[in-house]
mmCIF file of C-alpha atoms in Angstrom:
data_model
loop_
_atom_site.group_PDB
_atom_site.id
_atom_site.type_symbol
_atom_site.label_atom_id
_atom_site.label_comp_id
_atom_site.label_asym_id
_atom_site.label_seq_id
_atom_site.Cartn_x
_atom_site.Cartn_y
_atom_site.Cartn_z
ATOM 1 C CA MET A 1 12.014 -29.695 -15.705
ATOM 2 C CA SER A 2 14.931 -27.540 -14.544
ATOM 3 C CA ILE A 3 12.729 -24.435 -14.646
ATOM 4 C CA ILE A 4 10.139 -26.094 -12.382
ATOM 5 C CA LYS A 5 12.884 -26.974 -9.885
ATOM 6 C CA ASP A 6 14.081 -23.364 -9.936
ATOM 7 C CA PHE A 7 10.549 -22.098 -9.332
ATOM 8 C CA LEU A 8 10.095 -24.476 -6.397
ATOM 9 C CA LEU A 9 13.461 -23.392 -4.995
ATOM 10 C CA GLN A 10 12.356 -19.743 -5.101
ATOM 11 C CA LEU A 11 9.146 -20.656 -3.263
ATOM 12 C CA THR A 12 11.189 -22.526 -0.644
ATOM 13 C CA PHE A 13 13.153 -19.348 0.052
ATOM 14 C CA MET A 14 9.804 -17.702 0.957
ATOM 15 C CA VAL A 15 8.518 -20.541 3.129
ATOM 16 C CA ILE A 16 11.594 -20.952 5.353
ATOM 17 C CA PRO A 17 11.502 -17.476 7.034
ATOM 18 C CA ILE A 18 7.761 -17.807 7.686
ATOM 19 C CA PHE A 19 8.239 -21.296 9.133
ATOM 20 C CA ILE A 20 11.150 -20.209 11.364
ATOM 21 C CA TYR A 21 9.273 -17.131 12.590
ATOM 22 C CA PHE A 22 6.075 -18.872 13.655
ATOM 23 C CA THR A 23 7.804 -22.016 14.934
ATOM 24 C CA PHE A 24 10.691 -20.564 16.934
ATOM 25 C CA ILE A 25 10.505 -16.774 17.228
ATOM 26 C CA THR A 26 6.910 -15.942 18.240
ATOM 27 C CA GLU A 27 7.001 -18.195 21.299
ATOM 28 C CA ARG A 28 10.539 -17.403 22.473
ATOM 29 C CA VAL A 29 11.141 -13.750 21.561
ATOM 30 C CA LYS A 30 8.795 -11.369 23.384
ATOM 31 C CA SER A 31 10.274 -8.015 22.307
ATOM 32 C CA ASP A 32 8.888 -6.630 19.031
ATOM 33 C CA LYS A 33 12.203 -4.887 18.395
ATOM 34 C CA ASN A 34 14.122 -8.164 18.630
ATOM 35 C CA ARG A 35 11.545 -9.876 16.438
ATOM 36 C CA ASN A 36 11.975 -7.211 13.773
ATOM 37 C CA VAL A 37 15.761 -7.584 13.859
ATOM 38 C CA ILE A 38 15.580 -11.369 13.519
ATOM 39 C CA MET A 39 12.986 -11.224 10.743
ATOM 40 C CA SER A 40 15.014 -8.582 8.872
ATOM 41 C CA ILE A 41 17.985 -10.950 8.941
ATOM 42 C CA LEU A 42 15.849 -13.896 7.799
ATOM 43 C CA TRP A 43 14.267 -11.930 4.948
ATOM 44 C CA GLY A 44 17.721 -10.603 4.041
ATOM 45 C CA ILE A 45 19.033 -14.156 3.756
ATOM 46 C CA SER A 46 15.962 -15.017 1.658
ATOM 47 C CA ILE A 47 16.735 -12.102 -0.689
ATOM 48 C CA LEU A 48 20.363 -13.223 -1.095
ATOM 49 C CA PHE A 49 19.284 -16.780 -1.942
ATOM 50 C CA CYS A 50 16.582 -15.574 -4.351
ATOM 51 C CA MET A 51 19.084 -13.404 -6.205
ATOM 52 C CA SER A 52 21.790 -16.108 -6.148
ATOM 53 C CA PHE A 53 19.567 -18.873 -7.558
ATOM 54 C CA PRO A 54 17.189 -17.243 -10.056
ATOM 55 C CA VAL A 55 14.939 -18.999 -12.540
ATOM 56 C CA SER A 56 16.815 -18.875 -15.853
ATOM 57 C CA PHE A 57 15.072 -18.560 -19.231
ATOM 58 C CA GLY A 58 18.112 -18.802 -21.417
ATOM 59 C CA GLN A 59 20.708 -16.087 -21.880
ATOM 60 C CA ASN A 60 20.125 -12.877 -19.848
ATOM 61 C CA ALA A 61 16.557 -13.858 -18.922
ATOM 62 C CA ARG A 62 16.115 -14.397 -15.168
ATOM 63 C CA LEU A 63 13.241 -14.434 -12.713
ATOM 64 C CA GLU A 64 13.469 -14.193 -8.926
ATOM 65 C CA LEU A 65 11.226 -13.215 -6.021
ATOM 66 C CA ARG A 66 13.368 -10.715 -4.093
ATOM 67 C CA ILE A 67 10.456 -8.239 -4.018
ATOM 68 C CA ILE A 68 8.423 -10.536 -1.720
ATOM 69 C CA PRO A 69 10.963 -10.660 1.157
ATOM 70 C CA LEU A 70 11.428 -6.900 0.738
ATOM 71 C CA LEU A 71 7.670 -6.368 0.758
ATOM 72 C CA PHE A 72 7.037 -8.590 3.793
ATOM 73 C CA GLY A 73 10.002 -7.208 5.723
ATOM 74 C CA THR A 74 8.841 -3.620 5.170
ATOM 75 C CA LEU A 75 5.090 -4.092 5.638
ATOM 76 C CA TYR A 76 5.435 -6.209 8.785
ATOM 77 C CA GLY A 77 8.660 -4.685 10.118
ATOM 78 C CA GLY A 78 8.452 -0.988 9.281
ATOM 79 C CA PHE A 79 10.834 1.704 8.064
ATOM 80 C CA TRP A 80 14.288 0.442 9.080
ATOM 81 C CA PRO A 81 13.834 -3.176 7.920
ATOM 82 C CA GLY A 82 12.672 -1.754 4.573
ATOM 83 C CA ILE A 83 15.778 0.432 4.286
ATOM 84 C CA PHE A 84 18.047 -2.449 5.309
ATOM 85 C CA LEU A 85 16.566 -4.905 2.794
ATOM 86 C CA SER A 86 16.592 -2.333 -0.035
ATOM 87 C CA ALA A 87 20.252 -1.520 0.652
ATOM 88 C CA LEU A 88 21.022 -5.245 0.668
ATOM 89 C CA ILE A 89 19.434 -5.683 -2.779
ATOM 90 C CA ILE A 90 21.320 -2.730 -4.238
ATOM 91 C CA LEU A 91 24.691 -3.779 -2.757
ATOM 92 C CA TYR A 92 24.306 -7.369 -3.931
ATOM 93 C CA ARG A 93 23.299 -6.194 -7.402
ATOM 94 C CA LEU A 94 26.263 -3.796 -7.417
ATOM 95 C CA TYR A 95 28.581 -6.646 -6.432
ATOM 96 C CA SER A 96 27.339 -8.561 -9.486
ATOM 97 C CA GLY A 97 28.454 -5.695 -11.715
ATOM 98 C CA ILE A 98 27.060 -2.416 -13.024
ATOM 99 C CA SER A 99 24.812 -3.112 -15.976
ATOM 100 C CA ILE A 100 21.340 -2.309 -17.265
ATOM 101 C CA GLY A 101 20.009 -4.779 -14.686
ATOM 102 C CA PHE A 102 21.597 -2.761 -11.864
ATOM 103 C CA TYR A 103 20.126 0.516 -13.116
ATOM 104 C CA ASN A 104 16.727 -1.136 -13.521
ATOM 105 C CA THR A 105 16.881 -2.497 -9.942
ATOM 106 C CA PHE A 106 17.981 0.847 -8.494
ATOM 107 C CA LEU A 107 15.294 2.864 -10.301
ATOM 108 C CA ALA A 108 12.547 0.345 -9.447
ATOM 109 C CA LEU A 109 13.438 0.516 -5.743
ATOM 110 C CA LEU A 110 13.764 4.295 -5.848
ATOM 111 C CA PHE A 111 10.200 4.648 -7.122
ATOM 112 C CA THR A 112 8.711 1.731 -5.146
ATOM 113 C CA LEU A 113 10.145 1.841 -1.616
ATOM 114 C CA PRO A 114 8.558 5.230 -0.691
ATOM 115 C CA VAL A 115 5.169 3.886 -1.805
ATOM 116 C CA ILE A 116 5.584 0.710 0.275
ATOM 117 C CA LEU A 117 6.588 2.775 3.318
ATOM 118 C CA PHE A 118 3.594 5.056 2.739
ATOM 119 C CA PHE A 119 1.200 2.098 2.906
ATOM 120 C CA GLN A 120 2.995 0.413 5.825
ATOM 121 C CA LYS A 121 0.983 2.067 8.613
ATOM 122 C CA SER A 122 -2.280 1.404 6.814
ATOM 123 C CA PHE A 123 -1.215 -2.225 6.346
ATOM 124 C CA ALA A 124 -0.333 -2.621 10.039
ATOM 125 C CA SER A 125 -3.756 -1.394 11.205
ATOM 126 C CA SER A 126 -5.858 -3.213 8.571
ATOM 127 C CA HIS A 127 -7.699 -6.519 8.717
ATOM 128 C CA LYS A 128 -6.672 -9.647 6.841
ATOM 129 C CA ASP A 129 -8.494 -9.036 3.539
ATOM 130 C CA LYS A 130 -7.241 -5.474 3.182
ATOM 131 C CA ARG A 131 -3.686 -6.550 4.014
ATOM 132 C CA ILE A 132 -3.782 -9.077 1.194
ATOM 133 C CA LYS A 133 -5.040 -6.424 -1.239
ATOM 134 C CA ILE A 134 -2.322 -3.954 -0.173
ATOM 135 C CA ALA A 135 0.461 -6.547 -0.531
ATOM 136 C CA VAL A 136 -0.749 -7.752 -3.931
ATOM 137 C CA GLY A 137 -1.243 -4.189 -5.162
ATOM 138 C CA LEU A 138 2.259 -3.157 -4.099
ATOM 139 C CA SER A 139 3.866 -6.216 -5.718
ATOM 140 C CA PHE A 140 2.004 -5.416 -8.942
ATOM 141 C CA TYR A 141 3.170 -1.792 -8.734
ATOM 142 C CA TYR A 142 6.805 -2.823 -8.200
ATOM 143 C CA CYS A 143 6.768 -5.204 -11.169
ATOM 144 C CA LEU A 144 5.026 -2.635 -13.355
ATOM 145 C CA ILE A 145 7.652 -0.006 -12.487
ATOM 146 C CA GLY A 146 10.399 -2.531 -13.162
ATOM 147 C CA LEU A 147 8.829 -3.492 -16.489
ATOM 148 C CA THR A 148 8.536 0.182 -17.480
ATOM 149 C CA PHE A 149 12.193 0.984 -16.770
ATOM 150 C CA PHE A 150 13.264 -2.283 -18.374
ATOM 151 C CA GLY A 151 11.437 -1.252 -21.544
ATOM 152 C CA ILE A 152 12.917 2.257 -21.432
ATOM 153 C CA LEU A 153 16.461 0.957 -20.972
ATOM 154 C CA ARG A 154 16.274 -1.906 -23.483
ATOM 155 C CA GLY A 155 13.462 -0.860 -25.756
ATOM 156 C CA PHE A 156 9.847 -1.943 -25.878
ATOM 157 C CA SER A 157 9.464 -5.089 -27.930
ATOM 158 C CA ILE A 158 7.721 -8.407 -27.505
ATOM 159 C CA GLU A 159 10.999 -10.216 -26.907
ATOM 160 C CA ASN A 160 12.253 -7.683 -24.362
ATOM 161 C CA VAL A 161 9.107 -7.424 -22.233
ATOM 162 C CA LYS A 162 7.944 -11.051 -22.430
ATOM 163 C CA VAL A 163 9.995 -12.202 -19.414
ATOM 164 C CA PRO A 164 9.104 -9.125 -17.255
ATOM 165 C CA ILE A 165 5.404 -9.746 -17.949
ATOM 166 C CA ILE A 166 5.768 -13.398 -16.896
ATOM 167 C CA HIS A 167 7.652 -12.145 -13.850
ATOM 168 C CA LEU A 168 4.823 -9.734 -12.990
ATOM 169 C CA ILE A 169 2.160 -12.441 -13.148
ATOM 170 C CA PHE A 170 4.283 -14.895 -11.161
ATOM 171 C CA VAL A 171 5.150 -12.360 -8.435
ATOM 172 C CA VAL A 172 1.550 -11.191 -8.001
ATOM 173 C CA VAL A 173 0.229 -14.761 -7.664
ATOM 174 C CA VAL A 174 2.984 -15.797 -5.234
ATOM 175 C CA THR A 175 2.531 -12.610 -3.188
ATOM 176 C CA TRP A 176 -1.192 -13.338 -2.862
ATOM 177 C CA PHE A 177 -0.516 -16.925 -1.806
ATOM 178 C CA PHE A 178 2.153 -16.141 0.790
ATOM 179 C CA THR A 179 0.315 -13.151 2.239
ATOM 180 C CA MET A 180 -2.749 -15.355 2.631
ATOM 181 C CA LEU A 181 -0.596 -18.090 4.202
ATOM 182 C CA ASN A 182 1.150 -15.679 6.560
ATOM 183 C CA GLU A 183 -2.095 -14.024 7.690
ATOM 184 C CA THR A 184 -3.807 -17.373 8.206
ATOM 185 C CA ILE A 185 -0.953 -18.654 10.387
ATOM 186 C CA ARG A 186 -1.005 -15.370 12.340
ATOM 187 C CA GLU A 187 -4.735 -15.850 12.975
ATOM 188 C CA ILE A 188 -4.162 -19.405 14.169
ATOM 189 C CA HIS A 189 -1.450 -18.258 16.594
ATOM 190 C CA GLN A 190 -3.664 -15.460 17.845
ATOM 191 C CA LEU A 191 -6.562 -17.855 18.402
ATOM 192 C CA ARG A 192 -4.226 -20.220 20.250
ATOM 193 C CA SER A 193 -3.071 -17.395 22.493
ATOM 194 C CA GLU A 194 -6.663 -16.327 23.141
ATOM 195 C CA MET A 195 -7.620 -19.909 24.005
ATOM 196 C CA LEU A 196 -4.811 -20.107 26.564
ATOM 197 C CA ASN A 197 -5.963 -16.833 28.118
ATOM 198 C CA SER A 198 -9.569 -18.022 28.074
ATOM 199 C CA GLU A 199 -8.608 -21.145 29.996
ATOM 200 C CA LYS A 200 -6.911 -19.041 32.662
ATOM 201 C CA LEU A 201 -9.844 -16.670 32.870
ATOM 202 C CA ARG A 202 -12.349 -19.537 33.028
ATOM 203 C CA VAL A 203 -10.972 -20.421 36.467
ATOM 204 C CA ILE A 204 -11.507 -16.818 37.588
ATOM 205 C CA SER A 205 -15.019 -16.913 36.179
ATOM 206 C CA GLU A 206 -15.917 -20.079 38.101
ATOM 207 C CA LEU A 207 -14.488 -18.769 41.373
ATOM 208 C CA THR A 208 -16.328 -15.491 40.862
ATOM 209 C CA SER A 209 -19.724 -17.086 40.485
ATOM 210 C CA VAL A 210 -19.200 -19.115 43.681
ATOM 211 C CA PHE A 211 -17.768 -16.529 46.071
ATOM 212 C CA ALA A 212 -18.628 -13.001 44.885
ATOM 213 C CA HIS A 213 -22.193 -12.767 46.213
ATOM 214 C CA GLU A 214 -21.310 -14.484 49.486
ATOM 215 C CA ILE A 215 -18.480 -12.023 50.128
ATOM 216 C CA ARG A 216 -20.586 -8.990 49.274
ATOM 217 C CA ASN A 217 -23.348 -9.702 51.824
ATOM 218 C CA PRO A 218 -21.232 -9.434 55.020
ATOM 219 C CA MET A 219 -19.470 -6.424 53.510
ATOM 220 C CA GLN A 220 -22.757 -4.556 53.119
ATOM 221 C CA VAL A 221 -23.710 -5.382 56.724
ATOM 222 C CA THR A 222 -20.320 -4.126 57.964
ATOM 223 C CA ARG A 223 -20.677 -0.923 55.945
ATOM 224 C CA GLY A 224 -24.117 -0.286 57.415
ATOM 225 C CA PHE A 225 -22.912 -0.639 61.007
ATOM 226 C CA LEU A 226 -19.928 1.628 60.317
ATOM 227 C CA GLN A 227 -22.321 4.311 59.090
ATOM 228 C CA LEU A 228 -24.368 3.922 62.278
ATOM 229 C CA LEU A 229 -21.232 4.355 64.375
ATOM 230 C CA ASP A 230 -20.357 7.586 62.567
ATOM 231 C CA GLU A 231 -22.060 9.929 65.082
ATOM 232 C CA PRO A 232 -21.514 13.727 65.116
ATOM 233 C CA ASP A 233 -19.917 13.790 68.586
ATOM 234 C CA LEU A 234 -17.169 11.267 67.756
ATOM 235 C CA PRO A 235 -13.567 12.529 67.845
ATOM 236 C CA LYS A 236 -12.224 13.662 64.462
ATOM 237 C CA GLU A 237 -9.618 10.897 64.385
ATOM 238 C CA LYS A 238 -12.186 8.136 64.859
ATOM 239 C CA LYS A 239 -14.467 9.693 62.224
ATOM 240 C CA GLU A 240 -11.540 9.528 59.784
ATOM 241 C CA TYR A 241 -10.973 5.864 60.627
ATOM 242 C CA ILE A 242 -14.629 5.082 59.971
ATOM 243 C CA GLN A 243 -14.563 7.005 56.668
ATOM 244 C CA ILE A 244 -11.412 5.166 55.527
ATOM 245 C CA SER A 245 -13.047 1.834 56.426
ATOM 246 C CA ILE A 246 -16.171 2.705 54.401
ATOM 247 C CA GLU A 247 -14.064 3.804 51.408
ATOM 248 C CA GLU A 248 -12.083 0.554 51.499
ATOM 249 C CA LEU A 249 -15.302 -1.482 51.643
ATOM 250 C CA ASP A 250 -16.608 0.478 48.648
ATOM 251 C CA ARG A 251 -13.383 -0.208 46.770
ATOM 252 C CA ALA A 252 -13.676 -3.911 47.551
ATOM 253 C CA ASN A 253 -17.272 -3.792 46.309
ATOM 254 C CA GLU A 254 -16.125 -2.228 43.017
ATOM 255 C CA ILE A 255 -13.612 -5.058 42.583
ATOM 256 C CA ILE A 256 -16.381 -7.604 43.150
ATOM 257 C CA ASN A 257 -18.552 -5.803 40.570
ATOM 258 C CA ASP A 258 -15.707 -6.083 38.057
ATOM 259 C CA PHE A 259 -15.390 -9.788 38.866
ATOM 260 C CA LEU A 260 -19.111 -10.264 38.317
ATOM 261 C CA SER A 261 -19.037 -8.306 35.049
ATOM 262 C CA PHE A 262 -16.248 -10.520 33.826
ATOM 263 C CA GLY A 263 -17.471 -13.797 35.219
ATOM 264 C CA LYS A 264 -21.120 -13.848 34.304
ATOM 265 C CA PRO A 265 -22.101 -14.904 30.770
ATOM 266 C CA THR A 266 -22.875 -12.076 28.389
ATOM 267 C CA ILE A 267 -26.556 -11.692 27.548
ATOM 268 C CA ASN A 268 -27.057 -10.990 23.872
ATOM 269 C CA ASN A 269 -29.411 -7.981 24.067
ATOM 270 C CA SER A 270 -27.643 -5.718 21.611
ATOM 271 C CA ASP A 271 -29.342 -2.908 19.726
ATOM 272 C CA ARG A 272 -28.591 -0.510 16.896
ATOM 273 C CA ILE A 273 -26.964 2.440 18.662
ATOM 274 C CA GLU A 274 -25.335 5.717 17.655
ATOM 275 C CA VAL A 275 -21.795 5.858 19.050
ATOM 276 C CA GLY A 276 -21.564 9.646 19.245
ATOM 277 C CA TYR A 277 -24.631 9.767 21.502
ATOM 278 C CA GLN A 278 -23.221 7.100 23.833
ATOM 279 C CA LEU A 279 -19.845 8.855 23.972
ATOM 280 C CA GLN A 280 -21.511 12.127 24.915
ATOM 281 C CA ARG A 281 -23.370 10.348 27.722
ATOM 282 C CA VAL A 282 -20.098 8.913 29.021
ATOM 283 C CA VAL A 283 -18.468 12.358 28.898
ATOM 284 C CA ASN A 284 -21.399 13.844 30.830
ATOM 285 C CA ILE A 285 -21.143 11.107 33.466
ATOM 286 C CA LEU A 286 -17.436 11.735 34.019
ATOM 287 C CA GLN A 287 -17.507 15.533 33.655
ATOM 288 C CA GLY A 288 -17.417 16.130 37.404
ATOM 289 C CA TYR A 289 -14.735 13.494 37.889
ATOM 290 C CA SER A 290 -12.535 15.111 35.227
ATOM 291 C CA LEU A 291 -12.953 18.610 36.721
ATOM 292 C CA LYS A 292 -11.929 17.229 40.111
ATOM 293 C CA HIS A 293 -8.673 16.034 38.507
ATOM 294 C CA ASN A 294 -8.240 19.319 36.606
ATOM 295 C CA VAL A 295 -8.687 17.543 33.270
ATOM 296 C CA GLU A 296 -10.484 19.055 30.271
ATOM 297 C CA ILE A 297 -12.299 16.752 27.832
ATOM 298 C CA LYS A 298 -12.527 17.796 24.174
ATOM 299 C CA THR A 299 -14.826 15.912 21.807
ATOM 300 C CA ASP A 300 -15.308 15.621 18.051
ATOM 301 C CA PHE A 301 -18.040 13.192 17.021
ATOM 302 C CA PHE A 302 -19.116 12.569 13.423
ATOM 303 C CA ASP A 303 -22.766 11.842 12.709
ATOM 304 C CA ASN A 304 -24.145 8.459 11.642
ATOM 305 C CA CYS A 305 -21.606 6.330 13.534
ATOM 306 C CA TRP A 306 -23.964 3.385 13.979
ATOM 307 C CA ILE A 307 -22.995 0.016 15.469
ATOM 308 C CA TYR A 308 -24.778 -3.050 16.822
ATOM 309 C CA ALA A 309 -23.965 -3.400 20.527
ATOM 310 C CA ASN A 310 -25.276 -3.426 24.075
ATOM 311 C CA PRO A 311 -25.325 0.267 25.134
ATOM 312 C CA GLN A 312 -24.821 -0.444 28.849
ATOM 313 C CA LYS A 313 -21.826 -2.701 28.166
ATOM 314 C CA LEU A 314 -20.354 -0.221 25.697
ATOM 315 C CA ASN A 315 -20.708 2.619 28.220
ATOM 316 C CA GLN A 316 -19.065 0.482 30.904
ATOM 317 C CA SER A 317 -16.082 -0.144 28.638
ATOM 318 C CA LEU A 318 -15.764 3.516 27.611
ATOM 319 C CA ILE A 319 -16.057 4.747 31.214
ATOM 320 C CA ASN A 320 -13.227 2.427 32.314
ATOM 321 C CA ILE A 321 -10.944 3.619 29.513
ATOM 322 C CA LEU A 322 -11.801 7.308 29.960
ATOM 323 C CA LYS A 323 -11.287 7.085 33.743
ATOM 324 C CA ASN A 324 -7.848 5.587 33.156
ATOM 325 C CA ALA A 325 -7.030 8.461 30.795
ATOM 326 C CA ILE A 326 -8.092 11.038 33.410
ATOM 327 C CA GLU A 327 -6.220 9.299 36.234
ATOM 328 C CA SER A 328 -3.044 9.094 34.133
ATOM 329 C CA MET A 329 -2.674 12.893 34.453
ATOM 330 C CA PRO A 330 -2.015 13.630 38.161
ATOM 331 C CA ASN A 331 -1.201 17.272 37.355
ATOM 332 C CA GLY A 332 -4.163 17.791 35.042
ATOM 333 C CA GLY A 333 -4.249 18.040 31.272
ATOM 334 C CA MET A 334 -6.496 17.344 28.339
ATOM 335 C CA VAL A 335 -8.266 14.308 26.869
ATOM 336 C CA TRP A 336 -9.410 14.197 23.252
ATOM 337 C CA ILE A 337 -12.273 11.880 22.253
ATOM 338 C CA THR A 338 -13.157 11.425 18.587
ATOM 339 C CA CYS A 339 -15.494 9.177 16.647
ATOM 340 C CA ILE A 340 -15.262 8.729 12.874
ATOM 341 C CA SER A 341 -16.258 6.248 10.189
ATOM 342 C CA THR A 342 -13.336 4.549 8.399
ATOM 343 C CA ASP A 343 -13.103 3.465 4.766
ATOM 344 C CA ASP A 344 -13.013 -0.227 5.725
ATOM 345 C CA GLU A 345 -16.479 -0.077 7.372
ATOM 346 C CA TYR A 346 -15.418 0.364 10.991
ATOM 347 C CA ILE A 347 -16.346 2.972 13.574
ATOM 348 C CA LYS A 348 -13.116 4.336 15.042
ATOM 349 C CA ILE A 349 -13.273 5.689 18.604
ATOM 350 C CA THR A 350 -10.088 7.422 19.755
ATOM 351 C CA ILE A 351 -9.351 8.416 23.378
ATOM 352 C CA LYS A 352 -6.069 10.313 23.663
ATOM 353 C CA ASP A 353 -4.543 11.796 26.819
ATOM 354 C CA GLN A 354 -1.459 13.729 27.923
ATOM 355 C CA GLY A 355 -0.663 11.352 30.756
ATOM 356 C CA ILE A 356 2.368 9.450 31.985
ATOM 357 C CA GLY A 357 2.250 7.006 29.073
ATOM 358 C CA MET A 358 3.401 3.393 28.946
ATOM 359 C CA THR A 359 6.297 1.344 27.672
ATOM 360 C CA LYS A 360 5.867 -1.285 24.956
ATOM 361 C CA LYS A 361 6.106 -4.027 27.572
ATOM 362 C CA GLN A 362 3.334 -2.419 29.634
ATOM 363 C CA ILE A 363 1.113 -2.071 26.557
ATOM 364 C CA ASP A 364 1.536 -5.774 25.758
ATOM 365 C CA ARG A 365 0.311 -6.732 29.258
ATOM 366 C CA LEU A 366 -2.605 -4.304 29.258
ATOM 367 C CA GLY A 367 -5.910 -6.121 29.649
ATOM 368 C CA SER A 368 -4.294 -9.133 31.311
ATOM 369 C CA PRO A 369 -5.769 -10.417 34.578
ATOM 370 C CA PHE A 370 -4.543 -8.565 37.692
ATOM 371 C CA TYR A 371 -2.197 -6.285 35.763
ATOM 372 C CA SER A 372 -2.582 -2.597 36.571
ATOM 373 C CA LEU A 373 -0.371 0.480 36.380
ATOM 374 C CA LYS A 374 -2.217 2.073 39.298
ATOM 375 C CA GLU A 375 -0.863 1.562 42.793
ATOM 376 C CA ARG A 376 -4.173 0.224 44.103
ATOM 377 C CA GLY A 377 -5.591 -1.103 40.855
ATOM 378 C CA THR A 378 -6.516 -4.678 40.029
ATOM 379 C CA GLY A 379 -6.516 -4.535 36.231
ATOM 380 C CA LEU A 380 -10.031 -5.961 36.145
ATOM 381 C CA GLY A 381 -11.521 -2.752 34.695
ATOM 382 C CA MET A 382 -9.382 -2.884 31.544
ATOM 383 C CA MET A 383 -9.775 -6.657 31.330
ATOM 384 C CA VAL A 384 -13.562 -6.244 31.313
ATOM 385 C CA SER A 385 -13.282 -3.405 28.768
ATOM 386 C CA PHE A 386 -11.234 -5.572 26.402
ATOM 387 C CA GLN A 387 -13.724 -8.417 26.791
ATOM 388 C CA ILE A 388 -16.687 -6.153 26.043
ATOM 389 C CA VAL A 389 -15.103 -4.711 22.874
ATOM 390 C CA HIS A 390 -14.171 -8.188 21.635
ATOM 391 C CA SER A 391 -17.726 -9.409 22.310
ATOM 392 C CA PHE A 392 -18.910 -6.776 19.788
ATOM 393 C CA ASN A 393 -16.429 -8.203 17.216
ATOM 394 C CA GLY A 394 -14.304 -5.109 17.767
ATOM 395 C CA LYS A 395 -10.602 -4.469 18.300
ATOM 396 C CA ILE A 396 -8.583 -2.320 20.697
ATOM 397 C CA GLN A 397 -5.243 -0.770 19.752
ATOM 398 C CA VAL A 398 -3.086 1.083 22.275
ATOM 399 C CA ASN A 399 -0.351 3.502 21.196
ATOM 400 C CA SER A 400 1.758 5.080 23.908
ATOM 401 C CA GLU A 401 5.176 6.433 24.833
ATOM 402 C CA LYS A 402 6.549 7.015 28.303
ATOM 403 C CA ASN A 403 5.765 10.563 29.477
ATOM 404 C CA MET A 404 4.172 11.328 26.094
ATOM 405 C CA GLY A 405 0.581 10.224 26.698
ATOM 406 C CA THR A 406 -1.543 7.327 25.505
ATOM 407 C CA GLU A 407 -3.928 6.826 22.591
ATOM 408 C CA VAL A 408 -6.574 4.102 22.789
ATOM 409 C CA ILE A 409 -8.255 3.222 19.488
ATOM 410 C CA ILE A 410 -11.454 1.148 19.501
ATOM 411 C CA LEU A 411 -12.619 -0.280 16.162
ATOM 412 C CA LEU A 412 -16.206 -1.551 15.991
ATOM 413 C CA PRO A 413 -18.006 -2.932 12.909
ATOM 414 C CA GLN A 414 -20.193 -0.265 11.317
ATOM 415 C CA ILE A 415 -23.808 -0.833 10.288
ATOM 416 C CA THR A 416 -26.012 1.343 8.097
#
């Protein structure tokens, strides 16, 4: 009965950080850096408790789950949380005394931590099912390494390796369960956030359908009369005024078009399309625009990048993103566009520029209503682009640093 209590206590040490994170931290802490610091501390406390209250199987036989906080802290947090948690394990084990157990812990971490860090980026960009596989595989690898060194240091015998084998099975099962739990809660929070945004955008959608067409009609009439007034014998100054008025009306019309694109319900008329072909069309459309801004576009498209999507909507989304990339380089530069097929059955479109870049805070707000980095922008173009990609069951990732350029990654489900 005591062993069962110890097992449940170890599981409790896993649940508490997850509960605290999703209950208190996600809603109140907006900075990813601060989140990582807090979670590193929480997982560190979890490690200390796991190592302080192990499951005992008689003399010198102990089980504990310190690998799971280390694994979660590194996979979700990155390099420095992984280093911090590994150092914490080693220091605590050293405090307990130098023994075979210390050497086994040190060697297991030495051979495991680089592998975990190697898979961290892949884990961060993967979907739920692949994340679970990566976490379970790494926990199995850690336990296997630990079992191997334990056998080398103490000798391979049934009695010596029995507890490590039980430990391996227990850790793998618990890792699977808690990774599944963590990913499921993350999905629920993401859906909740999307529902809140959808409610805000629903109001915009309703207003759009009521007013957009009515506003456009008098604008077109005004534009027509301004063109009639633009006679050859007018003074240069007045001709400039008329031209500025026409340009502003055109800009207002583009904003209304973005409202309509966002507000009207999407018609499901998707087809099987080849992404490389559509990308080349978009590049051709914007070739003159890029030359005007002294921007060179380089492309690298793999064959057989097939998806199921509406080609017009896809082109609209790609044009918005590519235009932003071009406009982010006021002094000219280069844009790279690539299209490849990934191992997890996605088509990966990458648009990378040498522009002014963005901060992490700006990236987080990208695609939000009325948020734009351009002086005269409305943010509706990127909002529509995000909506279009999501309507194809795709994802958008934005990587950027200030004054270092921006990389936009679009992942769309691949079909054969």
